[in-house]
Amino acid sequence: MHKQKYRVHPRKQSTSYVVANNNLTGMADDALFEFLHMEIVSHIYKEQQSGKGEMDNKDRAVCVSVLEGMGFRVGQGLIERLTRDSPSFKDELDIMKFICKDFWTKVFRRQVDNLRTNHQGTYVLQDNKFSMLTQLSSGKQYLDQAPKYLAFSCGVVRGALSNLGMESVVTAEVSVMPSCKFQVVIQKL
Amino acid sequence: MTVHNLYIFDRNGNCLYYNEWNRKKQAGISKDEEYKLMYGMLFSIRSFVSKMSPLDMKEGFLSFQTSRYRLHYYETPSGLKFVMNTDLSVSNARETLQHIYSNLYVELIVKNPVCSSTPSLDSELFSSRLDAFIRALPYYSPRAA
């Protein structure tokens, strides 16, 4: 695999980079968001920490909820755009399948690997190569940093579900990167 | 056919990463001194090459060779310097070094939110991918020629 990847004309480095990443819509789109997301997370944590020496759990919770709130608004907008052309959904499970396939593909560039449910409003979505975590590590290194980079994505999922008519609570859990489990609990009002 | 070792320096001369695969003889000085020596030599030779070049220079210093090994040099526009020592059967490692930069360094270090604020190359993912990549090179073999 590596042999074909590095056969490149030195001056055409940027095009080879695009091909090597199989991203024919343009490398800049994905990288732009990735860097922006990294900056957003770092900015929010720095702001929360300014003035104090250490961050306690309350500060961390504030940061996570700010990121999640941002993701919520983004998810709401995204779902309006993505479901423009789809038919209406039959039931909850149908919506969750849409999230796992089409939505996940558009937003995270792959499909959810495994969807489990207890048929009583709780769903677990497992993504074995979650796109926000693949550059971090493949294993246990930096595990404690992972939640920072998942908060926004949790919000995106919650926002998408909210505009599809389902209020929910979305949390994420990681034990071995880059595999990640999102738990969605539908709130019955 | 083999790769002996690899250094990565940032634009200020700090050695960010070093690994060796097949080095039979050490320099006899501490690692810090070795990095300083390598960087200093590169700095001097690059300015020498550009001053003494009888023609307009395009890329400048690329590599030097001795009777036993060849040193390959690649500098990115952002000032990152990749230095690789191989044996004499490898004539041009520029593409390899470019690949290490764009597919490994940029992907796994620059895009790693934990690693990129202070350029520290602690990422195990980077080390293991780089190691696997070097070992998979067509000109790598565990025994030197």
Short mmCIF file of C-alpha atoms in Angstrom, two decimals:
data_model
loop_
_atom_site.label_atom_id
_atom_site.label_comp_id
_atom_site.label_asym_id
_atom_site.label_seq_id
_atom_site.Cartn_x
_atom_site.Cartn_y
_atom_site.Cartn_z
CA MET A 1 0.00 0.00 0.00
CA HIS A 2 2.77 2.40 0.83
CA LYS A 3 4.57 1.63 -2.41
CA GLN A 4 1.86 3.16 -4.54
CA LYS A 5 1.22 6.06 -2.21
CA TYR A 6 4.63 7.62 -2.37
CA ARG A 7 5.15 7.45 -6.10
CA VAL A 8 4.87 11.15 -6.50
CA HIS A 9 6.39 13.94 -8.53
CA PRO A 10 8.03 16.22 -5.98
CA ARG A 11 6.39 19.36 -7.33
CA LYS A 12 2.92 17.88 -7.36
CA GLN A 13 2.87 17.24 -3.67
CA SER A 14 -0.50 18.79 -2.99
CA THR A 15 -2.36 16.73 -5.60
CA SER A 16 -0.72 13.54 -4.44
CA TYR A 17 -1.84 14.33 -0.94
CA VAL A 18 -5.41 14.53 -2.16
CA VAL A 19 -5.15 11.23 -4.01
CA ALA A 20 -3.41 9.52 -1.14
CA ASN A 21 -6.30 10.46 1.10
CA ASN A 22 -8.94 9.32 -1.41
CA ASN A 23 -10.66 12.62 -0.96
CA LEU A 24 -11.60 13.82 -4.38
CA THR A 25 -13.86 16.62 -3.18
CA GLY A 26 -10.77 18.56 -2.19
CA MET A 27 -8.46 18.12 0.75
CA ALA A 28 -9.12 21.58 2.04
CA ASP A 29 -12.73 20.87 3.08
CA ASP A 30 -11.94 18.22 5.66
CA ALA A 31 -8.70 19.68 6.93
CA LEU A 32 -10.28 23.09 7.37
CA PHE A 33 -12.92 21.75 9.74
CA GLU A 34 -10.47 19.52 11.59
CA PHE A 35 -8.13 22.39 12.37
CA LEU A 36 -11.02 24.69 13.25
CA HIS A 37 -12.45 22.10 15.63
CA MET A 38 -9.06 21.68 17.31
CA GLU A 39 -8.81 25.44 17.76
CA ILE A 40 -12.36 25.73 19.12
CA VAL A 41 -11.67 23.08 21.74
CA SER A 42 -8.36 24.60 22.73
CA HIS A 43 -9.83 28.10 22.85
CA ILE A 44 -12.71 27.10 25.09
CA TYR A 45 -10.44 25.27 27.50
CA LYS A 46 -7.98 28.13 27.61
CA GLU A 47 -10.76 30.64 28.29
CA GLN A 48 -12.13 28.56 31.12
CA GLN A 49 -8.71 28.18 32.61
CA SER A 50 -7.62 31.80 32.38
CA GLY A 51 -6.94 33.21 35.79
CA LYS A 52 -7.02 29.92 37.62
CA GLY A 53 -4.09 27.56 37.84
CA GLU A 54 -5.84 24.23 37.67
CA MET A 55 -9.03 23.11 36.03
CA ASP A 56 -11.41 21.27 38.29
CA ASN A 57 -14.19 18.98 37.20
CA LYS A 58 -16.76 21.77 37.24
CA ASP A 59 -14.67 23.78 34.74
CA ARG A 60 -14.27 20.76 32.53
CA ALA A 61 -18.02 20.17 32.64
CA VAL A 62 -18.62 23.78 31.57
CA CYS A 63 -16.25 23.40 28.62
CA VAL A 64 -17.89 20.18 27.53
CA SER A 65 -21.35 21.69 27.72
CA VAL A 66 -20.31 24.77 25.73
CA LEU A 67 -18.88 22.53 23.00
CA GLU A 68 -21.95 20.35 23.08
CA GLY A 69 -24.19 23.41 22.74
CA MET A 70 -22.24 24.53 19.67
CA GLY A 71 -22.59 21.09 18.18
CA PHE A 72 -26.32 21.16 18.88
CA ARG A 73 -26.88 24.25 16.72
CA VAL A 74 -24.68 22.82 13.97
CA GLY A 75 -26.55 19.52 14.05
CA GLN A 76 -29.90 21.24 13.79
CA GLY A 77 -28.81 23.17 10.73
CA LEU A 78 -27.14 20.19 9.10
CA ILE A 79 -30.14 17.94 9.39
CA GLU A 80 -32.39 20.49 7.68
CA ARG A 81 -29.99 20.50 4.79
CA LEU A 82 -29.48 16.75 4.64
CA THR A 83 -33.11 15.70 4.80
CA ARG A 84 -34.26 18.13 2.13
CA ASP A 85 -34.80 15.31 -0.31
CA SER A 86 -35.66 12.34 1.91
CA PRO A 87 -39.12 10.98 2.55
CA SER A 88 -40.55 11.25 6.06
CA PHE A 89 -39.52 8.59 8.54
CA LYS A 90 -41.72 5.75 9.71
CA ASP A 91 -40.58 5.50 13.32
CA GLU A 92 -37.77 6.05 15.78
CA LEU A 93 -35.73 3.12 14.54
CA ASP A 94 -35.94 4.41 11.00
CA ILE A 95 -34.62 7.76 12.12
CA MET A 96 -31.75 6.12 14.00
CA LYS A 97 -30.85 4.08 10.94
CA PHE A 98 -30.78 7.25 8.88
CA ILE A 99 -28.47 8.82 11.45
CA CYS A 100 -26.20 5.79 11.37
CA LYS A 101 -25.96 5.61 7.60
CA ASP A 102 -26.60 8.78 5.61
CA PHE A 103 -26.04 11.33 8.34
CA TRP A 104 -22.89 9.70 9.68
CA THR A 105 -21.51 9.39 6.15
CA LYS A 106 -22.06 13.04 5.36
CA VAL A 107 -20.73 14.32 8.65
CA PHE A 108 -18.10 11.78 9.75
CA ARG A 109 -17.20 10.28 6.37
CA ARG A 110 -18.14 6.71 7.23
CA GLN A 111 -21.09 4.69 8.49
CA VAL A 112 -21.68 3.59 12.04
CA ASP A 113 -20.36 0.05 12.43
CA ASN A 114 -22.84 -1.23 14.96
CA LEU A 115 -26.25 -0.06 16.21
CA ARG A 116 -27.80 -1.64 19.27
CA THR A 117 -31.03 -0.82 21.04
CA ASN A 118 -33.15 -2.00 23.89
CA HIS A 119 -36.24 -0.98 21.91
CA GLN A 120 -37.17 1.27 24.81
CA GLY A 121 -35.57 4.47 23.67
CA THR A 122 -31.89 3.74 24.27
CA TYR A 123 -29.52 3.29 21.32
CA VAL A 124 -25.80 2.63 21.22
CA LEU A 125 -23.96 3.63 18.06
CA GLN A 126 -20.48 2.20 17.68
CA ASP A 127 -17.98 3.69 15.26
CA ASN A 128 -14.70 1.79 15.14
CA LYS A 129 -12.71 4.50 13.40
CA PHE A 130 -14.28 7.72 14.57
CA SER A 131 -12.98 10.53 12.44
CA MET A 132 -12.23 12.92 15.31
CA LEU A 133 -10.06 10.31 17.02
CA THR A 134 -8.07 8.68 14.22
CA GLN A 135 -5.27 11.25 14.37
CA LEU A 136 -5.02 11.09 18.16
CA SER A 137 -3.90 7.56 18.74
CA SER A 138 -4.75 3.95 18.10
CA GLY A 139 -4.86 2.53 21.57
CA LYS A 140 -4.74 4.00 24.99
CA GLN A 141 -2.40 6.96 24.58
CA TYR A 142 -4.17 10.31 25.15
CA LEU A 143 -7.34 8.51 26.31
CA ASP A 144 -7.99 11.16 28.94
CA GLN A 145 -8.02 13.86 26.26
CA ALA A 146 -10.55 12.10 24.08
CA PRO A 147 -13.76 13.44 25.71
CA LYS A 148 -12.79 17.02 24.79
CA TYR A 149 -12.88 16.12 21.14
CA LEU A 150 -16.15 14.21 21.32
CA ALA A 151 -18.34 16.83 22.97
CA PHE A 152 -19.00 18.77 19.78
CA SER A 153 -19.94 15.59 17.90
CA CYS A 154 -22.36 14.55 20.65
CA GLY A 155 -24.03 17.92 20.25
CA VAL A 156 -24.26 17.48 16.49
CA VAL A 157 -26.10 14.19 16.93
CA ARG A 158 -28.41 15.66 19.57
CA GLY A 159 -29.19 18.67 17.37
CA ALA A 160 -29.95 16.47 14.39
CA LEU A 161 -32.34 14.32 16.41
CA SER A 162 -33.97 17.38 17.93
CA ASN A 163 -34.92 18.78 14.55
CA LEU A 164 -36.26 15.40 13.54
CA GLY A 165 -38.63 15.61 16.48
CA MET A 166 -36.72 13.54 19.04
CA GLU A 167 -35.36 15.09 22.19
CA SER A 168 -32.45 13.09 23.52
CA VAL A 169 -29.38 12.94 25.66
CA VAL A 170 -26.23 11.94 23.80
CA THR A 171 -23.04 10.83 25.52
CA ALA A 172 -19.87 9.28 24.17
CA GLU A 173 -17.51 6.76 25.63
CA VAL A 174 -14.08 5.60 24.46
CA SER A 175 -12.01 2.73 25.75
CA VAL A 176 -9.65 2.04 22.86
CA MET A 177 -9.11 4.69 20.23
CA PRO A 178 -10.21 5.30 17.56
CA SER A 179 -13.24 3.20 18.38
CA CYS A 180 -16.04 5.13 20.06
CA LYS A 181 -19.57 4.43 21.37
CA PHE A 182 -22.31 7.04 21.35
CA GLN A 183 -25.23 6.43 23.65
CA VAL A 184 -28.51 8.09 22.67
CA VAL A 185 -31.34 8.09 25.20
CA ILE A 186 -34.62 9.40 23.79
CA GLN A 187 -36.51 11.60 26.20
CA LYS A 188 -40.19 10.80 26.29
CA LEU A 189 -42.07 13.93 27.14
CA MET B 1 19.92 -2.24 1.35
CA THR B 2 18.82 -0.51 4.42
CA VAL B 3 17.82 2.60 6.30
CA HIS B 4 20.13 3.40 9.19
CA ASN B 5 18.42 6.23 11.02
CA LEU B 6 16.15 9.26 10.73
CA TYR B 7 16.20 12.71 12.34
CA ILE B 8 13.46 15.33 12.25
CA PHE B 9 14.40 18.91 13.17
CA ASP B 10 12.14 21.91 13.53
CA ARG B 11 12.99 25.31 12.11
CA ASN B 12 14.81 26.36 15.29
CA GLY B 13 17.17 23.43 15.31
CA ASN B 14 15.48 21.35 17.98
CA CYS B 15 15.49 17.68 17.23
CA LEU B 16 11.85 16.61 17.36
CA TYR B 17 12.30 12.97 16.57
CA TYR B 18 15.08 10.46 16.16
CA ASN B 19 14.98 6.76 15.50
CA GLU B 20 17.48 4.22 14.29
CA TRP B 21 17.00 0.88 12.65
CA ASN B 22 20.40 -0.36 11.76
CA ARG B 23 23.15 1.67 13.28
CA LYS B 24 26.27 -0.33 13.96
CA LYS B 25 28.46 2.46 15.26
CA GLN B 26 27.49 5.30 17.60
CA ALA B 27 28.96 8.78 17.38
CA GLY B 28 30.68 8.61 20.73
CA ILE B 29 29.03 11.77 22.03
CA SER B 30 25.74 12.32 23.85
CA LYS B 31 22.54 12.38 21.86
CA ASP B 32 22.02 16.11 22.42
CA GLU B 33 25.47 16.87 21.14
CA GLU B 34 24.88 14.63 18.17
CA TYR B 35 21.68 16.47 17.27
CA LYS B 36 23.43 19.81 17.59
CA LEU B 37 26.28 18.59 15.45
CA MET B 38 23.93 17.30 12.77
CA TYR B 39 21.90 20.49 12.70
CA GLY B 40 24.96 22.69 12.70
CA MET B 41 26.49 20.75 9.84
CA LEU B 42 23.30 20.98 7.80
CA PHE B 43 23.04 24.68 8.38
CA SER B 44 26.62 25.27 7.30
CA ILE B 45 26.50 23.01 4.30
CA ARG B 46 23.28 24.57 3.02
CA SER B 47 24.68 28.04 3.15
CA PHE B 48 27.95 26.81 1.61
CA VAL B 49 26.12 25.13 -1.24
CA SER B 50 24.05 28.18 -2.04
CA LYS B 51 27.04 30.53 -1.93
CA MET B 52 29.34 28.39 -4.06
CA SER B 53 26.81 27.21 -6.58
CA PRO B 54 28.01 28.04 -10.08
CA LEU B 55 24.44 28.13 -11.37
CA ASP B 56 21.15 29.36 -9.99
CA MET B 57 20.11 27.06 -7.23
CA LYS B 58 16.81 25.25 -7.28
CA GLU B 59 16.57 23.05 -4.26
CA GLY B 60 20.02 23.34 -2.76
CA PHE B 61 21.57 20.66 -0.69
CA LEU B 62 20.04 17.23 -1.27
CA SER B 63 22.42 14.55 -0.07
CA PHE B 64 26.01 13.58 0.55
CA GLN B 65 27.68 10.21 0.42
CA THR B 66 30.67 8.48 1.91
CA SER B 67 32.09 5.10 1.03
CA ARG B 68 29.64 3.42 3.43
CA TYR B 69 26.48 5.50 3.66
CA ARG B 70 24.46 8.29 2.10
CA LEU B 71 22.72 11.07 3.95
CA HIS B 72 19.48 12.37 2.43
CA TYR B 73 18.03 15.74 3.30
CA TYR B 74 14.57 17.18 2.79
CA GLU B 75 13.36 20.54 4.02
CA THR B 76 9.71 21.53 3.96
CA PRO B 77 8.55 25.06 3.17
CA SER B 78 7.61 25.37 6.83
CA GLY B 79 11.20 24.84 7.92
CA LEU B 80 10.95 21.24 9.07
CA LYS B 81 14.06 19.24 8.22
CA PHE B 82 14.09 15.51 7.56
CA VAL B 83 17.45 13.75 7.53
CA MET B 84 17.80 10.09 6.69
CA ASN B 85 20.94 7.97 6.50
CA THR B 86 20.79 4.98 4.23
CA ASP B 87 23.31 2.73 2.63
CA LEU B 88 24.67 3.46 -0.82
CA SER B 89 22.13 1.48 -2.78
CA VAL B 90 19.50 4.14 -2.19
CA SER B 91 20.12 6.94 -4.62
CA ASN B 92 17.12 9.15 -4.00
CA ALA B 93 15.08 9.16 -0.84
CA ARG B 94 13.39 12.48 -1.48
CA GLU B 95 10.02 10.95 -2.23
CA THR B 96 10.23 8.83 0.88
CA LEU B 97 10.96 11.83 3.03
CA GLN B 98 8.17 13.78 1.36
CA HIS B 99 5.79 10.93 2.08
CA ILE B 100 6.88 10.84 5.70
CA TYR B 101 6.15 14.51 5.91
CA SER B 102 2.80 14.72 4.17
CA ASN B 103 1.25 11.41 5.10
CA LEU B 104 2.69 10.81 8.54
CA TYR B 105 3.81 14.06 10.07
CA VAL B 106 0.97 16.25 8.79
CA GLU B 107 -1.71 13.63 9.32
CA LEU B 108 -0.67 12.38 12.70
CA ILE B 109 1.14 15.25 14.38
CA VAL B 110 -0.17 18.47 12.92
CA LYS B 111 -3.72 17.17 12.96
CA ASN B 112 -3.38 15.75 16.42
CA PRO B 113 -4.88 18.31 18.76
CA VAL B 114 -2.78 17.14 21.68
CA CYS B 115 0.52 17.12 19.82
CA SER B 116 0.28 20.20 17.73
CA SER B 117 0.20 22.99 20.29
CA THR B 118 3.76 22.27 21.34
CA PRO B 119 5.38 20.27 18.57
CA SER B 120 6.23 17.26 20.68
CA LEU B 121 6.38 13.97 18.86
CA ASP B 122 5.16 11.81 21.72
CA SER B 123 2.40 10.28 19.71
CA GLU B 124 2.78 6.51 19.76
CA LEU B 125 0.65 6.34 16.68
CA PHE B 126 3.21 8.41 14.78
CA SER B 127 6.13 6.26 16.00
CA SER B 128 4.47 3.01 15.15
CA ARG B 129 3.25 4.14 11.72
CA LEU B 130 6.67 5.57 10.88
CA ASP B 131 8.37 2.39 11.97
CA ALA B 132 6.01 0.27 9.91
CA PHE B 133 6.50 2.55 6.90
CA ILE B 134 10.29 2.41 7.07
CA ARG B 135 10.27 -1.35 7.42
CA ALA B 136 7.96 -1.63 4.43
CA LEU B 137 10.21 0.39 2.15
CA PRO B 138 11.43 -1.57 -0.84
CA TYR B 139 15.01 -0.81 0.06
CA TYR B 140 14.85 -1.69 3.71
CA SER B 141 16.21 -4.91 5.07
CA PRO B 142 17.22 -5.67 8.66
CA ARG B 143 20.81 -6.34 7.65
CA ALA B 144 23.00 -3.67 6.11
CA ALA B 145 24.44 -4.38 2.70
#
